[in-house]
């Protein structure tokens, strides 16, 4: 007999380094100084779930499935070990089949005979599946806490829990949450490639009822974690016969049920089970596993509670924002409109909910006189409920100001004054007013689809992007005024905001946006892209969409700039019609005989446009009333912007000049213009004259012969109004061509 330690040649051959590593129940991976794979044993392929071929020898160790969020940790590990240190910790690894496992790894330097470090040797095993479970427990709990802390949404949180526990710690995972007095299944996760047959275990969304005496019912009543170490030694009532039959078919061996408790409330249950579907070293849970699952359940419950609170805040924020922004956009002739609004992504690291979901970005589309439309986009500095409240006040004020049909520059000037009025009143120690108005950028545009004329004024906002003829450029703006609320004292707003006019070509589109579209959070390198870079990326994407519908342009603009938005974002796209809209216009002398001529012109135009007869007659009636009112008062009005020079003594004032009779011939060069427009569902009538006085409805007595014209217009037209013009005023009304 040979002495102890004497080996046969055959045995010695099997004790080579390669043979030993091939049989080791631990992953061994060797890399060079650049983290390229040099060696891996068979167990490494089994653990990481990736088959690495010899041709892939120069691939990085990161290709073994280490999750992207752990790449920085792996890089720091490599640097530390290459300096001669030793590192031990846990990685999240996603296998080729999509399952996630936690890998406990130890890394040591690989040294040359000379003593220099030439690479890294990594020894790895699946966490909690060795004799060092106590050491792994704290590290893995920390990892689970980190993963759950990054989730602010209930569904995402539950998904992360299931991915963490199946298949590494369980073959089956159910999570049920309470909804009122009901227990509803929210997660049903199982080992890869298996799912419960229909009609056996309840699916996601179903109400769960555990019978009295069931271990899950006991966990709920006692509010403690219950362990069923071996089902062959225990007997419990089953929820249904089919579920009991399935448990027998798959060989359920052990289970742990933990209540999800937080702040004294029970949120639900977490159920983990083992079965014969997998080949595990130990098919049963023990007391150590029960305590560990109880600790996990505590963290899961806290994460779910945070997610529920955040979703409640998010719902509040979305409702708040929804009611501050327009609920529906009007249908406008000659114009396609598309809008998008996205709140900023939450700042999970700061636990902020509504403060990051609500912002001060807004848009609006305001129908104006005779088919014209006011378009606005703005951004209140900052975020949170205060910015949103300021935005709501400004939007309401602008809608009210816009109804006066003043120029865009006048509207911004009035809005600037309003911004100062709503500033939170504050005083210093001496009692002096130190209120600081909010800073707001805003752009207001007025578009006339019949003339294609675009008038606008800008208060420090980014210029719109113009898409025309396959090009995307910024709209040329000569005068960009100061943001609202920052105008220097003593400087009148009329000097700050200037009106400009452009003509939109047929089919041209405008993209109005707030800075959230181009301001993105820093990338992985920590450097956010510059505004020029993001604007270039945006224009490149939009150039291909210059002829597309407004909705399609809005969709492309939303996703054109990569990265997560750092601020809330509003987008408004308007696209002009490819065809010209119907319009008739003629100027008449302001004489009584011209009332009939104006009515005849309207009748012929309505007949040519196939306006229904009863609607055409109604419109012609109101044309007569408005034109008669213009002619009646023409002689009493002065032509603006003309200087009257009279030589000699002042002329005496005659009372009879005040209100001339309708039959009197009007002397002079007074005239009026009748403009008719046809839309998809309405016709608009506008009458222009040189009188600066705006009309108002009079209260006519029973015996009065006049004074009822505007009353008829008010009663019979869908809408009517008047607006000042450079030469005088315009009176307009709208008649629907379909059912009212």
XYZ file of C-alpha atoms in Angstrom:
740
model
C 0.000 0.000 0.000
C 1.264 3.421 -0.893
C 1.917 6.018 1.738
C -0.718 8.720 2.416
C -0.378 11.379 -0.248
C 1.087 9.080 -2.874
C -0.934 9.474 -6.088
C -1.285 7.304 -9.107
C -0.405 8.834 -12.457
C -4.102 8.806 -13.466
C -5.127 10.651 -10.298
C -2.318 13.150 -10.687
C -3.537 13.949 -14.201
C -6.968 14.836 -12.797
C -5.515 17.199 -10.215
C -4.296 19.717 -12.743
C -5.391 23.322 -12.217
C -7.724 23.274 -15.193
C -9.408 20.043 -14.106
C -9.955 21.269 -10.565
C -11.456 24.557 -11.712
C -13.740 22.706 -14.127
C -15.293 20.876 -11.168
C -15.363 23.802 -8.749
C -18.815 24.945 -7.539
C -17.664 28.536 -7.765
C -17.250 30.867 -10.711
C -13.650 31.743 -11.559
C -13.056 34.548 -14.037
C -9.676 35.996 -15.043
C -9.238 39.287 -16.919
C -6.298 41.307 -18.139
C -5.524 44.870 -17.048
C -8.141 46.171 -19.482
C -10.931 43.962 -18.072
C -10.920 41.705 -21.154
C -11.830 38.057 -20.434
C -8.888 35.652 -20.397
C -10.382 32.645 -18.604
C -13.673 31.432 -17.153
C -14.648 28.052 -15.787
C -17.871 26.140 -16.594
C -19.561 27.221 -13.376
C -19.085 30.859 -14.416
C -21.207 30.219 -17.506
C -23.864 28.580 -15.341
C -23.871 31.390 -12.761
C -23.880 34.296 -15.187
C -26.139 32.549 -17.692
C -23.963 33.516 -20.682
C -22.037 31.149 -22.940
C -18.662 32.714 -23.674
C -16.824 31.279 -26.668
C -13.097 31.269 -27.274
C -13.577 33.788 -30.064
C -14.916 36.205 -27.452
C -11.692 36.142 -25.458
C -11.137 39.870 -25.951
C -14.593 40.875 -24.788
C -15.117 42.860 -21.594
C -16.081 41.265 -18.291
C -19.124 43.573 -18.369
C -20.500 41.358 -21.150
C -21.153 38.644 -18.550
C -24.412 40.418 -17.684
C -23.474 42.880 -14.946
C -26.357 45.361 -15.018
C -25.635 48.786 -16.410
C -26.236 50.591 -13.128
C -23.361 48.566 -11.604
C -20.872 49.359 -14.400
C -19.354 52.324 -12.504
C -18.903 50.039 -9.471
C -17.174 47.409 -11.619
C -14.832 50.026 -13.082
C -13.883 51.297 -9.615
C -13.339 47.689 -8.526
C -10.907 47.129 -11.388
C -8.950 50.278 -10.547
C -8.725 49.284 -6.880
C -7.536 45.732 -7.571
C -5.016 46.814 -10.234
C -3.443 48.988 -7.553
C -2.929 45.826 -5.493
C -6.035 45.892 -3.318
C -8.673 43.246 -2.648
C -12.409 43.904 -3.134
C -15.541 42.025 -2.064
C -19.153 42.920 -2.755
C -22.394 42.145 -4.584
C -23.431 42.743 -8.205
C -26.807 42.593 -9.941
C -26.509 40.274 -12.939
C -29.073 39.847 -15.700
C -28.812 36.406 -17.262
C -29.379 35.678 -20.928
C -32.912 34.435 -20.174
C -33.791 37.766 -18.541
C -33.742 36.624 -14.924
C -31.823 38.662 -12.346
C -29.543 37.148 -9.694
C -27.343 38.647 -7.011
C -23.730 37.578 -7.279
C -21.291 37.799 -4.399
C -17.806 38.398 -5.786
C -14.280 38.662 -4.470
C -11.575 40.161 -6.676
C -7.828 39.814 -6.120
C -4.863 40.956 -8.246
C -3.229 38.512 -10.675
C 0.517 38.985 -10.294
C 3.409 38.154 -12.571
C 6.503 36.402 -11.198
C 8.104 39.816 -11.071
C 5.372 41.013 -8.711
C 3.616 43.383 -11.114
C -0.171 43.208 -11.416
C -1.126 41.848 -14.839
C -4.829 41.227 -14.354
C -7.693 40.407 -12.015
C -8.990 37.114 -10.639
C -12.692 37.146 -9.706
C -14.252 34.455 -7.524
C -18.045 34.594 -7.547
C -21.051 32.674 -6.276
C -24.772 33.225 -5.975
C -25.584 35.228 -2.865
C -27.397 33.368 -0.074
C -26.569 29.983 -1.575
C -23.466 29.163 0.423
C -22.389 28.666 3.995
C -21.738 32.406 4.285
C -25.410 33.425 4.265
C -25.037 35.573 7.372
C -22.322 37.640 5.720
C -24.341 37.962 2.519
C -27.534 38.922 4.289
C -26.613 42.486 5.157
C -25.049 43.210 1.784
C -28.031 41.870 -0.127
C -30.528 43.759 2.032
C -28.590 46.925 1.312
C -28.715 46.191 -2.428
C -32.444 45.529 -2.289
C -32.977 48.783 -0.416
C -31.006 50.690 -3.050
C -33.042 49.209 -5.901
C -36.358 49.902 -4.206
C -35.355 53.452 -3.261
C -35.019 54.342 -6.926
C -38.655 53.516 -7.706
C -41.524 55.990 -7.246
C -44.243 54.060 -9.067
C -46.209 51.174 -7.566
C -46.114 48.912 -10.621
C -42.395 49.491 -11.119
C -41.723 48.811 -7.432
C -43.648 45.544 -7.485
C -41.891 44.469 -10.677
C -38.489 45.119 -9.104
C -39.412 43.073 -6.035
C -40.417 40.096 -8.183
C -37.238 40.331 -10.289
C -35.111 40.370 -7.155
C -36.682 37.310 -5.579
C -37.426 35.012 -8.552
C -35.574 32.790 -9.324
C -32.764 33.568 -6.913
C -34.738 33.110 -3.716
C -38.079 31.661 -4.817
C -39.772 29.758 -7.629
C -43.047 31.625 -7.146
C -43.811 35.120 -5.906
C -47.241 36.631 -5.271
C -47.850 40.137 -3.985
C -51.353 41.170 -2.976
C -52.312 44.683 -1.911
C -55.384 45.797 -0.021
C -57.920 47.960 -1.836
C -60.514 48.970 0.709
C -61.653 45.720 2.323
C -60.476 43.615 -0.636
C -57.150 41.856 -1.196
C -56.147 42.114 -4.870
C -53.307 40.246 -6.555
C -50.850 42.673 -8.152
C -47.890 40.348 -8.940
C -47.722 36.728 -10.077
C -44.093 35.910 -10.929
C -42.730 32.423 -11.586
C -39.553 30.722 -12.748
C -38.610 31.269 -16.356
C -40.681 29.335 -18.872
C -43.539 28.353 -16.543
C -46.883 29.946 -15.804
C -49.889 28.572 -13.901
C -52.602 27.026 -16.107
C -55.813 28.973 -16.476
C -58.332 28.316 -13.734
C -55.796 27.281 -11.119
C -54.005 30.107 -9.299
C -55.762 33.468 -9.449
C -54.337 35.893 -12.068
C -53.197 39.478 -11.563
C -56.148 41.754 -10.838
C -58.266 39.063 -9.180
C -59.591 39.330 -5.638
C -57.908 36.866 -3.283
C -59.711 35.171 -0.392
C -57.670 32.911 1.883
C -59.784 30.504 3.949
C -59.630 30.573 7.738
C -56.706 28.486 8.947
C -54.638 29.105 5.820
C -51.097 30.216 6.669
C -51.562 33.424 4.626
C -54.687 34.240 6.616
C -52.694 33.621 9.792
C -49.961 36.022 8.610
C -52.571 38.727 8.025
C -54.332 38.254 11.364
C -51.171 37.999 13.459
C -49.229 40.528 11.350
C -46.150 38.332 11.444
C -44.091 36.341 8.939
C -45.237 32.711 8.690
C -42.938 29.871 7.565
C -44.166 26.565 6.141
C -40.920 24.628 6.128
C -42.229 21.420 4.530
C -45.691 20.973 3.034
C -45.383 17.185 3.375
C -45.457 17.612 7.166
C -48.264 20.191 7.222
C -51.909 20.425 6.212
C -53.700 23.674 5.409
C -57.056 24.428 3.748
C -56.618 25.492 0.114
C -58.337 28.549 -1.454
C -59.747 26.309 -4.236
C -59.571 22.649 -5.217
C -57.824 23.517 -8.490
C -55.108 25.481 -6.693
C -54.500 22.561 -4.300
C -54.284 20.169 -7.241
C -51.725 22.396 -9.001
C -49.587 22.577 -5.851
C -49.414 18.796 -5.863
C -48.568 18.608 -9.569
C -45.600 20.996 -9.370
C -44.477 19.681 -5.974
C -44.717 22.730 -3.722
C -42.188 22.097 -0.966
C -41.981 25.218 1.197
C -43.400 28.745 1.529
C -42.992 31.995 3.432
C -45.761 34.602 3.753
C -44.892 38.042 5.099
C -47.378 40.861 5.758
C -46.455 44.252 4.301
C -46.674 46.545 7.311
C -45.891 50.257 7.466
C -46.902 52.947 9.948
C -49.191 50.475 11.713
C -51.154 49.679 8.544
C -51.249 46.446 6.566
C -50.711 47.141 2.865
C -50.934 43.503 1.791
C -49.018 40.232 1.611
C -45.834 38.933 -0.010
C -45.864 35.198 -0.715
C -42.716 33.242 -1.681
C -42.747 29.559 -2.548
C -40.379 26.748 -3.583
C -41.336 23.804 -5.779
C -39.843 20.955 -7.764
C -39.749 23.119 -10.913
C -36.118 23.961 -10.105
C -33.198 21.926 -8.838
C -31.983 23.644 -5.686
C -29.421 22.607 -3.117
C -32.051 23.047 -0.412
C -35.727 22.758 -1.476
C -36.978 24.065 1.874
C -36.950 27.414 3.656
C -35.729 27.625 7.253
C -35.940 30.056 10.151
C -33.031 32.078 8.755
C -34.927 32.512 5.472
C -38.062 33.529 7.374
C -36.239 36.301 9.212
C -34.571 37.408 6.007
C -37.894 37.574 4.108
C -39.400 39.491 7.022
C -36.624 42.082 6.689
C -37.184 42.264 2.940
C -40.943 42.698 3.469
C -40.289 45.683 5.722
C -38.315 47.396 2.968
C -40.834 46.414 0.304
C -43.713 47.786 2.392
C -41.902 51.085 2.870
C -41.153 51.318 -0.864
C -44.791 50.547 -1.764
C -46.040 53.112 0.734
C -43.725 55.739 -0.729
C -44.892 54.822 -4.230
C -48.555 55.038 -3.199
C -47.982 58.449 -1.617
C -46.138 59.634 -4.683
C -48.875 58.400 -7.021
C -51.417 60.259 -4.917
C -49.310 63.399 -5.229
C -48.874 62.773 -8.930
C -52.632 62.398 -9.382
C -53.120 65.674 -7.520
C -50.466 67.343 -9.652
C -51.896 66.031 -12.909
C -55.421 67.105 -11.948
C -54.104 70.513 -10.939
C -52.217 70.926 -14.200
C -55.090 69.504 -16.270
C -57.503 72.119 -14.991
C -55.019 74.945 -15.495
C -54.317 74.067 -19.137
C -56.959 74.077 -21.902
C -59.078 70.946 -21.741
C -59.915 70.989 -25.469
C -58.672 72.972 -28.425
C -61.083 74.819 -30.721
C -61.596 73.721 -34.328
C -60.220 76.499 -36.514
C -60.411 77.120 -40.235
C -57.200 77.030 -42.225
C -55.123 75.837 -39.307
C -54.050 72.493 -37.852
C -53.131 72.544 -34.166
C -51.397 69.966 -31.976
C -50.249 70.396 -28.374
C -48.222 68.339 -25.920
C -47.502 68.826 -22.239
C -45.158 66.672 -20.157
C -44.285 67.266 -16.506
C -40.658 66.957 -15.492
C -39.568 63.508 -14.375
C -39.544 63.280 -10.558
C -36.356 63.821 -8.627
C -36.314 60.435 -6.941
C -33.140 61.120 -5.002
C -34.833 64.005 -3.213
C -38.155 62.264 -2.702
C -39.945 65.100 -4.453
C -43.342 64.466 -5.955
C -45.708 67.293 -6.765
C -42.883 69.823 -6.669
C -41.345 68.236 -9.747
C -44.557 67.154 -11.446
C -46.161 70.604 -11.614
C -44.641 73.534 -13.426
C -45.345 76.917 -14.899
C -45.312 76.063 -18.614
C -48.531 76.747 -20.464
C -50.046 77.159 -23.889
C -53.383 78.416 -25.157
C -55.351 78.847 -28.363
C -57.914 81.672 -28.242
C -60.583 82.211 -30.942
C -60.734 85.893 -31.872
C -62.872 87.979 -34.191
C -63.782 86.830 -37.713
C -61.953 83.510 -37.546
C -58.660 84.944 -36.364
C -56.871 83.098 -33.562
C -54.605 84.072 -30.703
C -51.762 81.644 -29.950
C -49.708 81.823 -26.786
C -46.959 79.856 -25.119
C -45.259 80.827 -21.881
C -43.077 79.659 -19.026
C -43.105 80.828 -15.397
C -39.685 80.560 -13.779
C -39.359 77.769 -11.235
C -41.545 74.769 -10.600
C -44.044 73.575 -8.067
C -47.500 74.644 -7.003
C -46.547 78.332 -6.777
C -45.321 78.451 -10.389
C -48.470 76.633 -11.523
C -50.708 79.049 -9.608
C -49.000 82.047 -11.223
C -49.356 80.366 -14.591
C -53.087 79.848 -14.056
C -53.616 83.524 -13.217
C -51.603 84.707 -16.206
C -53.413 82.392 -18.613
C -56.816 83.588 -17.390
C -55.718 87.222 -17.607
C -54.330 86.810 -21.115
C -57.560 85.215 -22.346
C -59.474 88.201 -20.980
C -57.065 90.739 -22.498
C -57.151 88.967 -25.855
C -60.902 89.490 -26.204
C -60.236 93.195 -26.700
C -58.552 92.281 -30.004
C -55.644 94.582 -29.283
C -52.251 94.083 -30.919
C -49.899 91.399 -29.507
C -47.585 94.095 -28.158
C -50.465 95.735 -26.255
C -51.504 92.358 -24.855
C -47.984 91.643 -23.537
C -47.768 95.140 -22.063
C -50.985 94.573 -20.103
C -49.829 91.105 -19.060
C -46.569 92.607 -17.788
C -48.548 94.964 -15.574
C -50.646 92.053 -14.322
C -47.490 90.093 -13.498
C -46.480 92.889 -11.152
C -49.932 93.045 -9.573
C -49.989 89.341 -8.625
C -46.522 89.465 -7.039
C -46.617 88.207 -3.452
C -46.724 91.332 -1.229
C -43.643 91.597 0.969
C -42.168 94.384 3.068
C -38.747 95.045 4.536
C -38.015 96.065 8.139
C -38.870 99.670 7.377
C -42.235 98.781 5.846
C -41.192 99.496 2.254
C -42.683 97.324 -0.472
C -40.116 94.822 -1.778
C -42.465 92.541 -3.712
C -40.613 90.658 -6.436
C -42.745 89.793 -9.475
C -42.391 86.317 -10.984
C -40.223 86.104 -14.083
C -42.192 84.879 -17.074
C -41.246 84.381 -20.707
C -44.125 84.538 -23.140
C -44.870 84.787 -26.827
C -48.248 85.883 -28.177
C -49.214 85.543 -31.829
C -52.325 86.394 -33.823
C -52.907 84.472 -37.047
C -55.382 85.307 -39.810
C -55.899 82.168 -41.938
C -57.533 84.101 -44.820
C -54.720 86.623 -45.287
C -52.050 84.239 -43.854
C -50.786 87.179 -41.826
C -49.010 86.390 -38.552
C -48.597 89.195 -36.019
C -46.622 88.586 -32.855
C -44.703 90.068 -29.945
C -42.102 88.327 -27.804
C -41.310 88.673 -24.086
C -37.965 86.902 -23.743
C -39.190 83.554 -25.076
C -37.361 81.222 -27.460
C -38.337 81.973 -31.078
C -40.640 79.432 -32.742
C -39.200 77.029 -35.309
C -40.494 77.545 -38.847
C -40.867 74.456 -41.035
C -41.258 75.263 -44.715
C -39.938 73.854 -48.004
C -38.009 71.064 -46.290
C -36.168 73.454 -43.967
C -36.321 74.102 -40.234
C -35.154 77.532 -39.055
C -35.921 79.855 -36.186
C -38.567 82.448 -36.997
C -36.829 85.755 -37.641
C -37.655 88.072 -34.726
C -36.146 91.534 -34.768
C -37.362 92.699 -31.346
C -37.242 90.297 -28.381
C -38.536 92.154 -25.343
C -37.721 91.574 -21.705
C -39.458 88.726 -19.841
C -42.619 89.742 -18.035
C -41.941 91.089 -14.573
C -38.380 92.362 -15.110
C -38.987 95.671 -16.901
C -37.055 98.533 -15.373
C -39.013 101.152 -13.459
C -39.872 104.248 -15.448
C -39.706 102.380 -18.769
C -43.166 102.062 -20.285
C -44.131 98.609 -21.510
C -45.009 99.999 -24.960
C -41.305 100.693 -25.446
C -40.320 97.131 -24.511
C -42.685 94.971 -26.561
C -42.830 95.484 -30.305
C -45.265 94.002 -32.791
C -43.944 92.321 -35.915
C -45.748 90.831 -38.898
C -44.890 87.939 -41.196
C -46.774 86.044 -43.874
C -46.887 82.271 -43.504
C -46.477 80.387 -46.789
C -49.122 77.761 -47.624
C -48.463 74.550 -45.701
C -45.848 76.111 -43.411
C -45.723 74.968 -39.784
C -44.636 76.695 -36.603
C -43.341 74.837 -33.540
C -43.647 76.827 -30.317
C -41.987 75.262 -27.286
C -40.757 75.886 -23.773
C -37.169 75.262 -22.707
C -38.007 71.840 -21.260
C -37.877 70.487 -24.813
C -34.186 71.305 -25.274
C -32.920 71.370 -21.661
C -32.053 67.818 -20.683
C -30.566 66.271 -17.564
C -26.854 65.444 -17.695
C -25.897 62.176 -19.346
C -23.753 59.461 -17.843
C -20.652 61.535 -18.446
C -22.132 64.253 -16.227
C -22.160 66.873 -19.009
C -25.527 68.081 -20.313
C -25.703 68.798 -24.061
C -25.525 72.453 -25.039
C -28.614 74.296 -26.272
C -27.068 74.598 -29.726
C -26.541 70.832 -29.884
C -30.064 69.960 -28.807
C -31.555 72.579 -31.128
C -29.539 71.121 -33.996
C -30.785 67.612 -33.206
C -34.356 68.911 -33.013
C -34.169 70.769 -36.326
C -32.590 67.777 -38.040
C -35.519 65.594 -36.991
C -38.126 68.212 -37.887
C -36.657 68.877 -41.330
C -37.889 65.452 -42.395
C -41.373 66.311 -41.123
C -41.897 69.718 -42.739
C -44.813 68.459 -44.842
C -46.366 66.232 -42.171
C -49.546 66.767 -40.185
C -49.363 68.856 -37.001
C -49.899 65.825 -34.753
C -47.045 63.954 -36.401
C -44.729 66.967 -36.040
C -45.579 67.183 -32.326
C -44.854 63.467 -31.848
C -41.461 63.720 -33.550
C -40.492 66.881 -31.652
C -41.333 65.225 -28.330
C -38.798 62.411 -28.756
C -36.242 64.115 -31.018
C -33.919 65.269 -28.234
C -32.482 62.331 -26.256
C -32.321 62.291 -22.480
C -34.713 62.879 -19.601
C -36.336 66.307 -19.428
C -35.216 68.415 -16.499
C -38.194 70.782 -16.536
C -41.803 70.523 -17.574
C -42.298 70.856 -21.303
C -45.018 72.392 -23.474
C -45.194 72.095 -27.265
C -47.647 73.784 -29.612
C -47.616 73.112 -33.358
C -49.670 75.112 -35.864
C -49.725 74.309 -39.573
C -51.272 76.604 -42.178
C -53.604 75.307 -44.859
C -52.281 74.379 -48.295
C -55.269 76.038 -49.992
C -56.608 79.575 -49.793
C -59.871 80.176 -47.936
C -62.862 81.901 -49.545
C -63.122 85.650 -48.982
C -64.959 88.554 -50.653
C -64.177 92.205 -49.942
C -65.417 95.536 -51.348
C -65.289 99.179 -50.312
C -68.407 101.408 -50.594
C -69.040 105.137 -50.120
C -70.749 105.724 -46.783
C -74.082 106.649 -48.405
C -77.583 105.294 -47.676
C -77.985 103.936 -51.171
C -74.988 101.655 -50.590
C -76.860 99.636 -47.940
C -78.732 97.769 -50.671
C -75.506 97.287 -52.669
C -73.756 95.783 -49.652
C -76.667 93.401 -49.075
C -76.664 92.378 -52.736
C -72.938 91.645 -52.591
C -73.434 89.477 -49.497
C -76.358 87.605 -51.077
C -74.355 86.787 -54.209
C -71.332 85.655 -52.205
C -73.405 83.385 -49.938
C -75.152 81.863 -52.944
C -71.789 81.157 -54.578
C -70.567 79.492 -51.415
C -73.686 77.280 -51.182
C -74.667 78.681 -47.804
C -78.131 77.323 -46.826
C -80.839 79.776 -47.861
C -82.225 80.453 -44.377
C -78.718 81.104 -43.044
C -77.877 83.348 -45.985
C -81.041 85.416 -45.445
C -80.258 85.818 -41.771
C -76.710 86.912 -42.561
C -77.948 89.406 -45.174
C -80.407 90.866 -42.656
C -77.625 91.459 -40.168
C -75.396 92.899 -42.906
C -78.097 95.511 -43.530
C -78.330 96.366 -39.836
C -74.585 96.780 -39.345
C -74.039 98.736 -42.609
C -77.030 100.992 -41.843
C -75.521 101.737 -38.443
C -72.215 102.655 -40.094
C -73.840 104.915 -42.700
C -76.083 106.524 -40.102
C -73.141 107.642 -37.999
C -70.649 108.273 -40.802
C -71.359 111.994 -41.012
C -70.748 112.487 -37.298
C -67.377 110.788 -37.271
C -64.063 112.379 -37.982
C -61.497 110.689 -40.171
C -58.586 109.825 -37.893
C -55.001 110.569 -38.611
C -55.846 113.614 -40.722
C -55.076 117.120 -39.640
C -57.791 119.703 -40.263
C -56.405 123.223 -40.771
C -59.010 126.015 -40.715
C -58.083 129.592 -41.581
C -60.025 132.395 -40.030
C -62.227 132.493 -36.952
C -63.545 129.239 -35.409
C -66.697 127.876 -36.990
C -69.863 127.976 -34.870
C -71.075 124.647 -33.449
C -74.465 123.529 -34.720
C -76.571 121.105 -32.614
C -78.130 119.762 -35.813
C -74.764 118.332 -36.841
C -74.831 115.788 -34.031
C -77.279 113.220 -35.467
C -78.041 113.573 -39.180
C -81.089 111.836 -40.594
C -80.741 108.700 -42.626
C -82.262 110.381 -45.668
C -79.710 113.183 -45.624
C -76.959 112.841 -48.172
C -73.630 112.204 -46.487
C -71.078 114.593 -47.798
C -67.363 113.896 -47.916
C -65.057 110.988 -48.592
C -66.328 108.709 -45.824
C -66.475 105.057 -46.820
C -66.837 101.566 -45.357
C -65.503 98.154 -46.313
C -67.518 94.944 -46.265
C -65.520 91.727 -45.912
C -67.112 88.270 -46.081
C -65.347 85.052 -45.105
C -66.433 81.452 -45.405
C -65.286 78.751 -42.994
C -66.075 75.076 -42.612
C -69.071 75.656 -40.338
C -69.583 79.436 -40.274
C -69.458 82.616 -42.279
C -67.973 85.803 -40.855
C -68.996 89.332 -41.766
C -66.790 92.332 -41.017
C -67.652 95.986 -41.642
C -64.791 98.506 -41.428
C -65.172 102.273 -41.148
C -63.200 105.320 -40.013
C -65.183 105.979 -36.835
C -63.130 105.449 -33.679
C -66.219 105.027 -31.498
C -67.020 101.401 -30.696
C -70.732 100.468 -30.948
C -72.873 99.430 -28.023
C -76.360 98.037 -27.672
C -78.916 100.765 -26.959
C -82.118 100.427 -24.975
C -84.784 101.535 -27.470
C -88.201 102.684 -26.266
C -91.518 101.388 -27.579
C -91.975 104.307 -29.982
C -88.333 104.679 -31.057
C -87.747 104.029 -34.752
C -84.066 103.085 -34.322
C -81.684 101.654 -31.798
C -82.499 97.947 -32.333
C -79.880 97.029 -34.972
C -77.160 95.769 -32.644
C -79.819 94.152 -30.459
C -80.839 92.013 -33.442
C -77.193 91.182 -34.138
C -76.688 90.162 -30.518
C -79.785 87.925 -30.559
C -79.382 86.276 -33.964
C -75.602 85.911 -34.467
C -73.552 83.194 -32.755
C -70.956 85.778 -31.761
C -70.378 89.424 -32.527
C -68.076 92.221 -31.452
C -65.953 95.134 -32.481
C -62.286 95.915 -32.419
C -60.202 99.008 -33.048
C -58.137 99.221 -36.227
C -55.486 101.662 -37.371
C -58.063 103.541 -39.462
C -61.027 103.287 -37.116
C -62.897 100.157 -36.096
C -64.342 96.888 -37.366
C -67.723 95.436 -36.397
C -68.046 91.712 -36.997
C -70.430 88.819 -36.443
C -70.507 85.058 -37.040
C -73.375 83.048 -38.501
C -73.214 79.225 -38.378
C -73.952 77.559 -41.700
C -75.105 74.373 -39.970
C -77.533 73.753 -37.134
C -76.934 76.210 -34.342
